[in-house]
CSV table of C-alpha atoms in Angstrom, one decimal:
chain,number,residue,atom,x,y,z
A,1,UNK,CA,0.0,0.0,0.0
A,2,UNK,CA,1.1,3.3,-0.9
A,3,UNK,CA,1.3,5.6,2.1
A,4,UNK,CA,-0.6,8.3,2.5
A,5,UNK,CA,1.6,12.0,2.1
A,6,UNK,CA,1.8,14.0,4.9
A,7,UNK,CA,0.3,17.6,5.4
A,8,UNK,CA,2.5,20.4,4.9
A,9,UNK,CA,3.8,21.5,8.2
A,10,UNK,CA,5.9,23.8,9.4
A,11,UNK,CA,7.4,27.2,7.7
A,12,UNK,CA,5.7,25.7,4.4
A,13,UNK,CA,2.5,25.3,5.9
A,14,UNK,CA,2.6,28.8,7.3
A,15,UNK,CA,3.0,30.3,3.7
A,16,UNK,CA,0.5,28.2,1.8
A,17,UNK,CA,-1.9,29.4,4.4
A,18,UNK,CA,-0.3,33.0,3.4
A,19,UNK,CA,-0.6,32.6,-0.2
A,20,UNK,CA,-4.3,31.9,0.2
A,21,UNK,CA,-4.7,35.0,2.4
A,22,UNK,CA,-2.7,36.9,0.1
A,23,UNK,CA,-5.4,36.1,-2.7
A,24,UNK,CA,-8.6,36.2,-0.2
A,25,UNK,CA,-7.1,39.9,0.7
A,26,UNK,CA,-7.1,40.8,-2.6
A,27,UNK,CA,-10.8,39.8,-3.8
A,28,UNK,CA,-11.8,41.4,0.1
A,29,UNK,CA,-10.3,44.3,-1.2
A,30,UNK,CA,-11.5,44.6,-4.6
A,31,UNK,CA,-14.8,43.8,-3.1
A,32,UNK,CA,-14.8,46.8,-0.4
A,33,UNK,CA,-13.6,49.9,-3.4
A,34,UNK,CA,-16.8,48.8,-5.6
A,35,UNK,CA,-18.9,48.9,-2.6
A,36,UNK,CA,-17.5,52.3,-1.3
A,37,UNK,CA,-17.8,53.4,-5.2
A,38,UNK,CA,-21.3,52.2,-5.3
A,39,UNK,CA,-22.1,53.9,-1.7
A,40,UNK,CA,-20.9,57.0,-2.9
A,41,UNK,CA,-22.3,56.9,-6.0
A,42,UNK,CA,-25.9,55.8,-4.0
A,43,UNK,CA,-25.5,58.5,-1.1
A,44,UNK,CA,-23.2,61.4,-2.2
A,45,UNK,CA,-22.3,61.5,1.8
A,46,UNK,CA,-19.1,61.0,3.6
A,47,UNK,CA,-21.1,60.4,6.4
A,48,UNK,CA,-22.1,56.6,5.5
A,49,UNK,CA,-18.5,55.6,4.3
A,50,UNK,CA,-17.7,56.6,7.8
A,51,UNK,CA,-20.4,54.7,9.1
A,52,UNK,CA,-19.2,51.4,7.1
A,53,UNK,CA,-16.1,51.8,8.9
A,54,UNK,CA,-17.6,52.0,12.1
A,55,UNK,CA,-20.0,49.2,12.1
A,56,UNK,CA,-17.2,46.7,11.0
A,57,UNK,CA,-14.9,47.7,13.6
A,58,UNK,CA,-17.5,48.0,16.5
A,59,UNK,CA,-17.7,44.6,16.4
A,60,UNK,CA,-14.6,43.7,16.2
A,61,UNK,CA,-13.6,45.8,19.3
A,62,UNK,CA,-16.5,44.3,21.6
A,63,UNK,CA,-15.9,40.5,21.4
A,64,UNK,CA,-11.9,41.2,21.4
A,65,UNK,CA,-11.8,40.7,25.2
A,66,UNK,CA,-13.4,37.2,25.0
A,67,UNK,CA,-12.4,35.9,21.5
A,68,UNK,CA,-8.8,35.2,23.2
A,69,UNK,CA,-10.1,32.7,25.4
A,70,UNK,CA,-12.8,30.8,23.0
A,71,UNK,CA,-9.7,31.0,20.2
A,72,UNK,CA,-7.6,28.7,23.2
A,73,UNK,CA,-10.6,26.6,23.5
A,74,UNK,CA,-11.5,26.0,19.9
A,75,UNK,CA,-9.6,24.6,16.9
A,76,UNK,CA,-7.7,26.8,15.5
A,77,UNK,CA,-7.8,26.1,12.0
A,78,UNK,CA,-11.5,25.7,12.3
A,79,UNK,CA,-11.9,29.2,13.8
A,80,UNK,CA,-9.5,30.8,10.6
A,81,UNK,CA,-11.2,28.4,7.7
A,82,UNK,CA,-15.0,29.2,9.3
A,83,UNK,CA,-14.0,32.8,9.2
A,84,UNK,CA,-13.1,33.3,5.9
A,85,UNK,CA,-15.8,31.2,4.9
A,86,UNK,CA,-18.4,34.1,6.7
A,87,UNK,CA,-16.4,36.6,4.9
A,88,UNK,CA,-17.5,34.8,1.6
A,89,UNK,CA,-21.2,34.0,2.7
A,90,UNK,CA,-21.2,37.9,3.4
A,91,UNK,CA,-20.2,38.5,-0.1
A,92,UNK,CA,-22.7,36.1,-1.8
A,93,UNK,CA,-26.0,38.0,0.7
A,94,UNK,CA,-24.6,41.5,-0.8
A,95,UNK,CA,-23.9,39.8,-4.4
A,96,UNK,CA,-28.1,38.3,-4.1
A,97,UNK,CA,-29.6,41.8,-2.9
A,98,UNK,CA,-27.4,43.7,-6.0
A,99,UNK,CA,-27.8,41.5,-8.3
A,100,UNK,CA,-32.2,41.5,-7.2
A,101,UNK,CA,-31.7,45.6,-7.6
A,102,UNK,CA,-32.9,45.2,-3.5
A,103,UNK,CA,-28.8,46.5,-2.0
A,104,UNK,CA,-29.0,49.3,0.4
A,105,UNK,CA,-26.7,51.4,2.4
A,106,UNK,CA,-27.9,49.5,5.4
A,107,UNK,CA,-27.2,46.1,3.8
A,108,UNK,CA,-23.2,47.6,3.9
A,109,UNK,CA,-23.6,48.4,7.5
A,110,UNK,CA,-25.1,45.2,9.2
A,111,UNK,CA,-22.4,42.9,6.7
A,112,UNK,CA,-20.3,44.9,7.7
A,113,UNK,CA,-21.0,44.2,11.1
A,114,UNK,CA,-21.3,40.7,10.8
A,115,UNK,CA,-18.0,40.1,9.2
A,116,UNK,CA,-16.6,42.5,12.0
A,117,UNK,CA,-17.6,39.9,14.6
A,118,UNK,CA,-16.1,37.3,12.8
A,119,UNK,CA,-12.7,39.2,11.9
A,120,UNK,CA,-12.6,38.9,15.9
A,121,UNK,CA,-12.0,35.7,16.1
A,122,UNK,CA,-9.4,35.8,13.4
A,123,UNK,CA,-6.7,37.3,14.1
A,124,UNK,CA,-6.3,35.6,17.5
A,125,UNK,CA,-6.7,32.4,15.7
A,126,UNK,CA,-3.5,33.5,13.0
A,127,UNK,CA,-1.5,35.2,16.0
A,128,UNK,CA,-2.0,32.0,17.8
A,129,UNK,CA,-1.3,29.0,15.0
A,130,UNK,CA,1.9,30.9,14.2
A,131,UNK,CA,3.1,29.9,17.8
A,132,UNK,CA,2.7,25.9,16.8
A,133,UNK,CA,3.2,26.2,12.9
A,134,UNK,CA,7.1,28.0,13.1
A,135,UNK,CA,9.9,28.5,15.0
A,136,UNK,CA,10.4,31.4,17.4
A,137,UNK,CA,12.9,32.9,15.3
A,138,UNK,CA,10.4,33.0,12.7
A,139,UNK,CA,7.9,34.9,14.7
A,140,UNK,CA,9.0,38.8,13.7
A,141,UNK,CA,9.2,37.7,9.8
A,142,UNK,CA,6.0,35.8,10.0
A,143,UNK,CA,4.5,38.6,11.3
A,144,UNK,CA,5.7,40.9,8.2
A,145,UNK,CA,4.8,38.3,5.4
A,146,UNK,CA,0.9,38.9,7.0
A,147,UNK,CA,1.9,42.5,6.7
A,148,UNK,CA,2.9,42.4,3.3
A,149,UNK,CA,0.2,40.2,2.4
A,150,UNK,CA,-2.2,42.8,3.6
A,151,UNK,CA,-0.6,45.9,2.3
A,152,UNK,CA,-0.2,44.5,-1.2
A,153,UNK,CA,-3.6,44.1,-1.5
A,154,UNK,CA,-3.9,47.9,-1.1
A,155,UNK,CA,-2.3,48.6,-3.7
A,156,UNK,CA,-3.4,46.4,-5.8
A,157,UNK,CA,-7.2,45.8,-5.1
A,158,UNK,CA,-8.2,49.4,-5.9
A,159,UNK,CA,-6.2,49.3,-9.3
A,160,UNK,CA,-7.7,46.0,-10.3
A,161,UNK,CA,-11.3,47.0,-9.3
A,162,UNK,CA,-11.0,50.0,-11.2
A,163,UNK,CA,-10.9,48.4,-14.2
A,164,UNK,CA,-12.7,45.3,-13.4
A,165,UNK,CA,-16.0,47.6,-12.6
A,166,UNK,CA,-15.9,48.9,-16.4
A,167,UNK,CA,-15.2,45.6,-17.8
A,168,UNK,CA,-17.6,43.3,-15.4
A,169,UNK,CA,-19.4,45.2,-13.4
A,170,UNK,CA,-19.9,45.3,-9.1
A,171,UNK,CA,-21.6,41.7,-9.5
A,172,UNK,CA,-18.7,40.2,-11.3
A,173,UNK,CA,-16.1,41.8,-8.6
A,174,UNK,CA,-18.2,40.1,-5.6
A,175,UNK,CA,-17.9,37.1,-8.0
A,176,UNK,CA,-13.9,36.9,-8.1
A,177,UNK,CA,-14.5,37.6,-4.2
A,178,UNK,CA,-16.4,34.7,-3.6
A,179,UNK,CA,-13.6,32.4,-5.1
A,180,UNK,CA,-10.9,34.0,-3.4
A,181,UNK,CA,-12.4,32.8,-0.1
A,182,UNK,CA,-12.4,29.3,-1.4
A,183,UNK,CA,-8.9,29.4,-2.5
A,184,UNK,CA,-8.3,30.3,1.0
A,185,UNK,CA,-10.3,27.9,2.7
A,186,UNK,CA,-8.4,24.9,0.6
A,187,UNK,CA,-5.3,26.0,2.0
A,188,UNK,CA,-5.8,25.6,5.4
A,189,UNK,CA,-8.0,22.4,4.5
A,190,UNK,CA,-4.2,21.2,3.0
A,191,UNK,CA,-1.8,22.1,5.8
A,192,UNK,CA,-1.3,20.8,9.2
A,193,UNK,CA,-2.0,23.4,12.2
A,194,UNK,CA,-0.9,21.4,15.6
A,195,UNK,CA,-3.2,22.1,18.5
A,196,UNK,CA,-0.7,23.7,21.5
A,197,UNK,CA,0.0,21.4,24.2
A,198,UNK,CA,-1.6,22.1,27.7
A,199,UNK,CA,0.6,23.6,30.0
A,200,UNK,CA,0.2,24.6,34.0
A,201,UNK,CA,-0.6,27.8,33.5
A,202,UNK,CA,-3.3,26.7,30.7
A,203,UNK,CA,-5.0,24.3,33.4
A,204,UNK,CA,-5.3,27.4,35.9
A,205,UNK,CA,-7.1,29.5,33.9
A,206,UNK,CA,-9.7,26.5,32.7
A,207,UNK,CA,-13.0,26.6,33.8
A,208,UNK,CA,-15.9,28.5,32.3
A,209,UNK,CA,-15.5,31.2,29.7
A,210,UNK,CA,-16.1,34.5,32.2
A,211,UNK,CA,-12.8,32.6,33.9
A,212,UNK,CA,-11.1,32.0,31.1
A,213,UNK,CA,-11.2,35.7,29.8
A,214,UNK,CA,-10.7,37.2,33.5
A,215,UNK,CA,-7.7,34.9,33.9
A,216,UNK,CA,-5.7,36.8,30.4
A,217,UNK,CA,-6.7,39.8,32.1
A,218,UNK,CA,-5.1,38.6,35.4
A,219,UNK,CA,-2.2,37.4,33.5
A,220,UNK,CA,-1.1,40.9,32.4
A,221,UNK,CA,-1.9,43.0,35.5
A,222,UNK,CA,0.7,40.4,37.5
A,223,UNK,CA,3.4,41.3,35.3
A,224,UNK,CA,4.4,45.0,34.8
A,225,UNK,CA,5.8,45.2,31.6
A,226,UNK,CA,2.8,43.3,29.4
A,227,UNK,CA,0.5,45.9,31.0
A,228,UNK,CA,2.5,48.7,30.2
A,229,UNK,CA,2.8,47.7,26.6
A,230,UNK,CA,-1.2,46.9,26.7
A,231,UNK,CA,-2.1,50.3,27.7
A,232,UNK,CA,0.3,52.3,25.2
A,233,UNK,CA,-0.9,49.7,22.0
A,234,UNK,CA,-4.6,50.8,23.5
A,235,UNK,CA,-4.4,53.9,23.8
A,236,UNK,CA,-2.4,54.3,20.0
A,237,UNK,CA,-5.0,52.4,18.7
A,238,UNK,CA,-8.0,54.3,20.0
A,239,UNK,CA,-6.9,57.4,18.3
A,240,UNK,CA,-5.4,55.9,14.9
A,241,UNK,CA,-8.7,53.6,14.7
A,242,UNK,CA,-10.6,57.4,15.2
A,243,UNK,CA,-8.5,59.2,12.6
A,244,UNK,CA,-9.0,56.0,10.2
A,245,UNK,CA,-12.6,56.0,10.5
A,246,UNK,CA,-12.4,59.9,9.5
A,247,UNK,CA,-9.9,59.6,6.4
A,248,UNK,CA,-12.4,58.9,3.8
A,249,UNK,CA,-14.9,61.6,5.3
A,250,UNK,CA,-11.7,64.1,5.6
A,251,UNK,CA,-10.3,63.8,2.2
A,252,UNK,CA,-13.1,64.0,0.5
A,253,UNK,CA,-14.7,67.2,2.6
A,254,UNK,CA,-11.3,69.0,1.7
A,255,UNK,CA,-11.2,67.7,-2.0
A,256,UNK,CA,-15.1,68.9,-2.8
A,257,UNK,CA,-16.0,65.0,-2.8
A,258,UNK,CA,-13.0,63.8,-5.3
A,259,UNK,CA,-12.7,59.7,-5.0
A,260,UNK,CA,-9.4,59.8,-7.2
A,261,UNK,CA,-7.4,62.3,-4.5
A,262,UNK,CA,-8.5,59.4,-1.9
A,263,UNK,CA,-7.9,56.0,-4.1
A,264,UNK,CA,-4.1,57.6,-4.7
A,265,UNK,CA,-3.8,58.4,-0.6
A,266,UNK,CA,-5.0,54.7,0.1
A,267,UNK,CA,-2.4,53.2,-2.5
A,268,UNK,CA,-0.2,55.4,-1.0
A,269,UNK,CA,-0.3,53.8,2.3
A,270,UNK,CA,-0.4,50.6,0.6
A,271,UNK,CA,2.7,50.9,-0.9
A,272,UNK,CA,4.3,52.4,2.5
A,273,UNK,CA,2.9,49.1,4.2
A,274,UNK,CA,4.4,47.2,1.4
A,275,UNK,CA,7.6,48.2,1.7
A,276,UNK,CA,7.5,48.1,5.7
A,277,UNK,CA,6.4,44.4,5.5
A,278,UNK,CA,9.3,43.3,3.4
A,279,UNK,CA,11.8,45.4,5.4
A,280,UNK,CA,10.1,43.0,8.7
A,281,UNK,CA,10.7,39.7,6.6
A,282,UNK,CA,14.2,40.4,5.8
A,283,UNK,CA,15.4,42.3,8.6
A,284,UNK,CA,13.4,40.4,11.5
A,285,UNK,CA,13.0,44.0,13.2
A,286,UNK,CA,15.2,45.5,15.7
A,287,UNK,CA,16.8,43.3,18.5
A,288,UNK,CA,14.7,44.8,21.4
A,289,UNK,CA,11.2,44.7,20.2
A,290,UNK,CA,10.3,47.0,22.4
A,291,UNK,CA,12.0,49.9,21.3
A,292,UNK,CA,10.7,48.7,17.6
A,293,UNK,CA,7.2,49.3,19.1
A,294,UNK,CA,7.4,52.5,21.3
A,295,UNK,CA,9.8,54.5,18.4
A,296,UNK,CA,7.7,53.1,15.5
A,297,UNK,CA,4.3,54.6,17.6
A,298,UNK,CA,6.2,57.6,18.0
A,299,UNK,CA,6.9,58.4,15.0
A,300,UNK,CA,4.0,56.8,13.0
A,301,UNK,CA,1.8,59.6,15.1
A,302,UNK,CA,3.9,62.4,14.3
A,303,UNK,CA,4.9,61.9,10.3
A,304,UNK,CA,1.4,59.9,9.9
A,305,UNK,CA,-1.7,61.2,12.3
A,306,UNK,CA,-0.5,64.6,12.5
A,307,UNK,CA,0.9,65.0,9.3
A,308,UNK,CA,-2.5,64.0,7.6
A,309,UNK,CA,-4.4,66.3,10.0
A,310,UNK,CA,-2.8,69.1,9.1
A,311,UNK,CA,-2.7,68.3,5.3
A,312,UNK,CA,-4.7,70.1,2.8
A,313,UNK,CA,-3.3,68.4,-0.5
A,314,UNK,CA,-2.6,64.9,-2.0
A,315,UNK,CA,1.2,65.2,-1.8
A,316,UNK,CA,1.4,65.6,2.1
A,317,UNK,CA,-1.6,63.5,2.8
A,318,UNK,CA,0.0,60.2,0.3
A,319,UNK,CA,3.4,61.6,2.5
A,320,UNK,CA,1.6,60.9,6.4
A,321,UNK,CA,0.0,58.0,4.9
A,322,UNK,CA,3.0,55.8,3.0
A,323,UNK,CA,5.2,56.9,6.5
A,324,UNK,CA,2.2,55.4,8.5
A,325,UNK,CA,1.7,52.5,6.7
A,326,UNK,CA,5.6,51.6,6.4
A,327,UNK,CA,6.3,51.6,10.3
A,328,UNK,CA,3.0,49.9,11.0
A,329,UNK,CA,4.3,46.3,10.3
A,330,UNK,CA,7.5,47.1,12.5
A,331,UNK,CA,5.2,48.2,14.9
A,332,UNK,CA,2.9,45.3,14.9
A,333,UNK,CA,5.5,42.6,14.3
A,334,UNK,CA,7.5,43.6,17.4
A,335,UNK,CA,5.0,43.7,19.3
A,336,UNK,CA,3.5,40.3,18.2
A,337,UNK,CA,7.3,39.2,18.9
A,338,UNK,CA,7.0,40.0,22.2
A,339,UNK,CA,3.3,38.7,23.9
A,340,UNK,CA,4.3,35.7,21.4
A,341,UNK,CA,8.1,35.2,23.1
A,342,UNK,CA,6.3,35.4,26.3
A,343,UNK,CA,3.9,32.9,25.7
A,344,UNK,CA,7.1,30.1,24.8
A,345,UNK,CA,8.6,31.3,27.9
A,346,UNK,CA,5.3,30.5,29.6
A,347,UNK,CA,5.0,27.3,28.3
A,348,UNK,CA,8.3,26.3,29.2
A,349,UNK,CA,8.0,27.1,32.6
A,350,UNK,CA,4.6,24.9,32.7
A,351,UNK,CA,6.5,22.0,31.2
């Protein structure tokens, strides 16, 4: 009898899972620019693309402080494949009602909502499969391959809606969506995603879910330096996730409504994220991550938020928004480098 091949595993099962996100990202991305198009086109107001921003991340922000503790009680791998699969059952609702003539700005804002509450759940589930799939030393370039995978579909998605929408139309966009999420789904159906071993510390926080949740919470006031970083990533993303959510409604107030002056701002950043990603993935990031997350914070705010508040044309707007995006995956991956470094060391200890 011929034996059966093994999964992928390892480093190569990490990036076949990242090639199908790299594709997913892209249809997700081509998908949201025809439906911002088609909102503005619908509404003529600012006020809704703010709104679309805002009931996705909402969400998201809510069932963050629990969706740790069900991601370390679930499958992993079940939690990333059934969230992409939500994304693409999203798609197909808004595809039905467009396609019917029956799409709405509303329809935007409860999918949006829907797949918010989902995206919850997976990121934890990524962040925490990377700890079993790869090495530690692998952790920081992981972490900018995800970057990369994000930013280049930034710069791309917008380009290749553009001239998708002329060609085939919203519906056939939401089409190239839908497979996308497929494509991603058989890639984590191919690979192998180890379940973590249960360590000491992971039989004291068991129990029922309220426990589970209070016990991550518990976990960071004991030690000093995880809170610390906690409070400054919170607080920097309470007012970055406020001046995202008024980009599109701030461009296009100063710009007398012009889509083009924001598309080139938004491939802007893409490319700045771009470029930051593959700077992580061959450099690693700096040797203490921390300084790689407080310096990258400061700076991102000053040549990024501030820069872009004070702009009042494309050049120094595309300027704050490539700087931005290009420290942002030094930012994240060093700070992913550290709560993931800590959980090894935890682990270890529990052995």
């Amino acid at each position: 009898m011929e034996a059966i091949p093994k999964q992928p595993a390892g480093m190569r099962a990490f990036t076949i899972v990242w090639i199908g996100q790299v594709i997913s990202l892209l249809g997700t991305g081509m998908t949201s620019f025809a439906l911002i198009v088609w909102a503005w086109q619908k509404t003529g107001s600012a006020t809704a693309l703010a709104l679309m921003t805002f009931f996705y991340f909402g969400p998201t922000v809510l069932l963050s402080p629990i969706a740790g503790a069900l991601v370390d009680r679930w499958n992993r791998k079940l939690v990333m494949m059934l969230s992409d699969l939500t994304a693409g059952l999203t798609t197909v609702v808004l595809l039905i009602l467009f396609a019917t003539d029956q799409l709405q700005i509303w329809h935007l804002f409860v999918a949006g909502a829907f797949a918010g509450a989902f995206q919850a759940f997976q990121w934890p589930a990524y962040s925490a499969a990377i700890t079993t799939m790869i090495p530690k030393e692998h952790y920081a370039r992981a972490s900018g391959m995800l970057s990369l995978a994000e930013s280049s579909s930034n710069i791309a998605a917008p380009l290749l809606a553009g001239i998708l929408l002329t060609v085939i139309g919203i519906a056939g966009v939401m089409l190239i969506d839908v497979s996308t999420f497929l494509v991603a789904i058989a890639a984590l159906l191919w690979v192998h995603i180890p379940q973590p071993a249960l360590t000491e510390e992971g039989r004291k926080s068991q129990g029922s879910l309220w426990a589970e949740s209070v016990y991550g919470f518990r976990y960071i006031f004991e030690r000093a330096s995880l809170l610390g970083l906690q409070m400054v990533f919170f607080a920097s993303n309470l007012i970055s996730t406020l001046g995202f959510t008024l980009l599109a409604p701030l461009i296009l107030s100063r710009t007398g409504n012009n889509a083009v002056i924001l598309g080139s701002v938004q491939s802007a950043a893409g490319i700045g994220g771009v470029i930051g990603g593959l700077l992580l993935s061959i450099w690693g990031g700096p040797k203490r991550k921390v300084h790689g997350v407080l310096l990258g914070i400061t700076f991102a705010s000053l040549l990024g938020e501030l820069l872009m508040g004070l702009g009042r044309s494309l050049y120094v707007w595309a300027t704050a928004a490539f700087s931005a995006a290009l420290l942002l995956p030094i930012i994240n991956g060093s700070n992913q480098a550290i709560w993931q470094a800590k959980r090894e060391l935890g682990a270890t200890k529990g052995q």
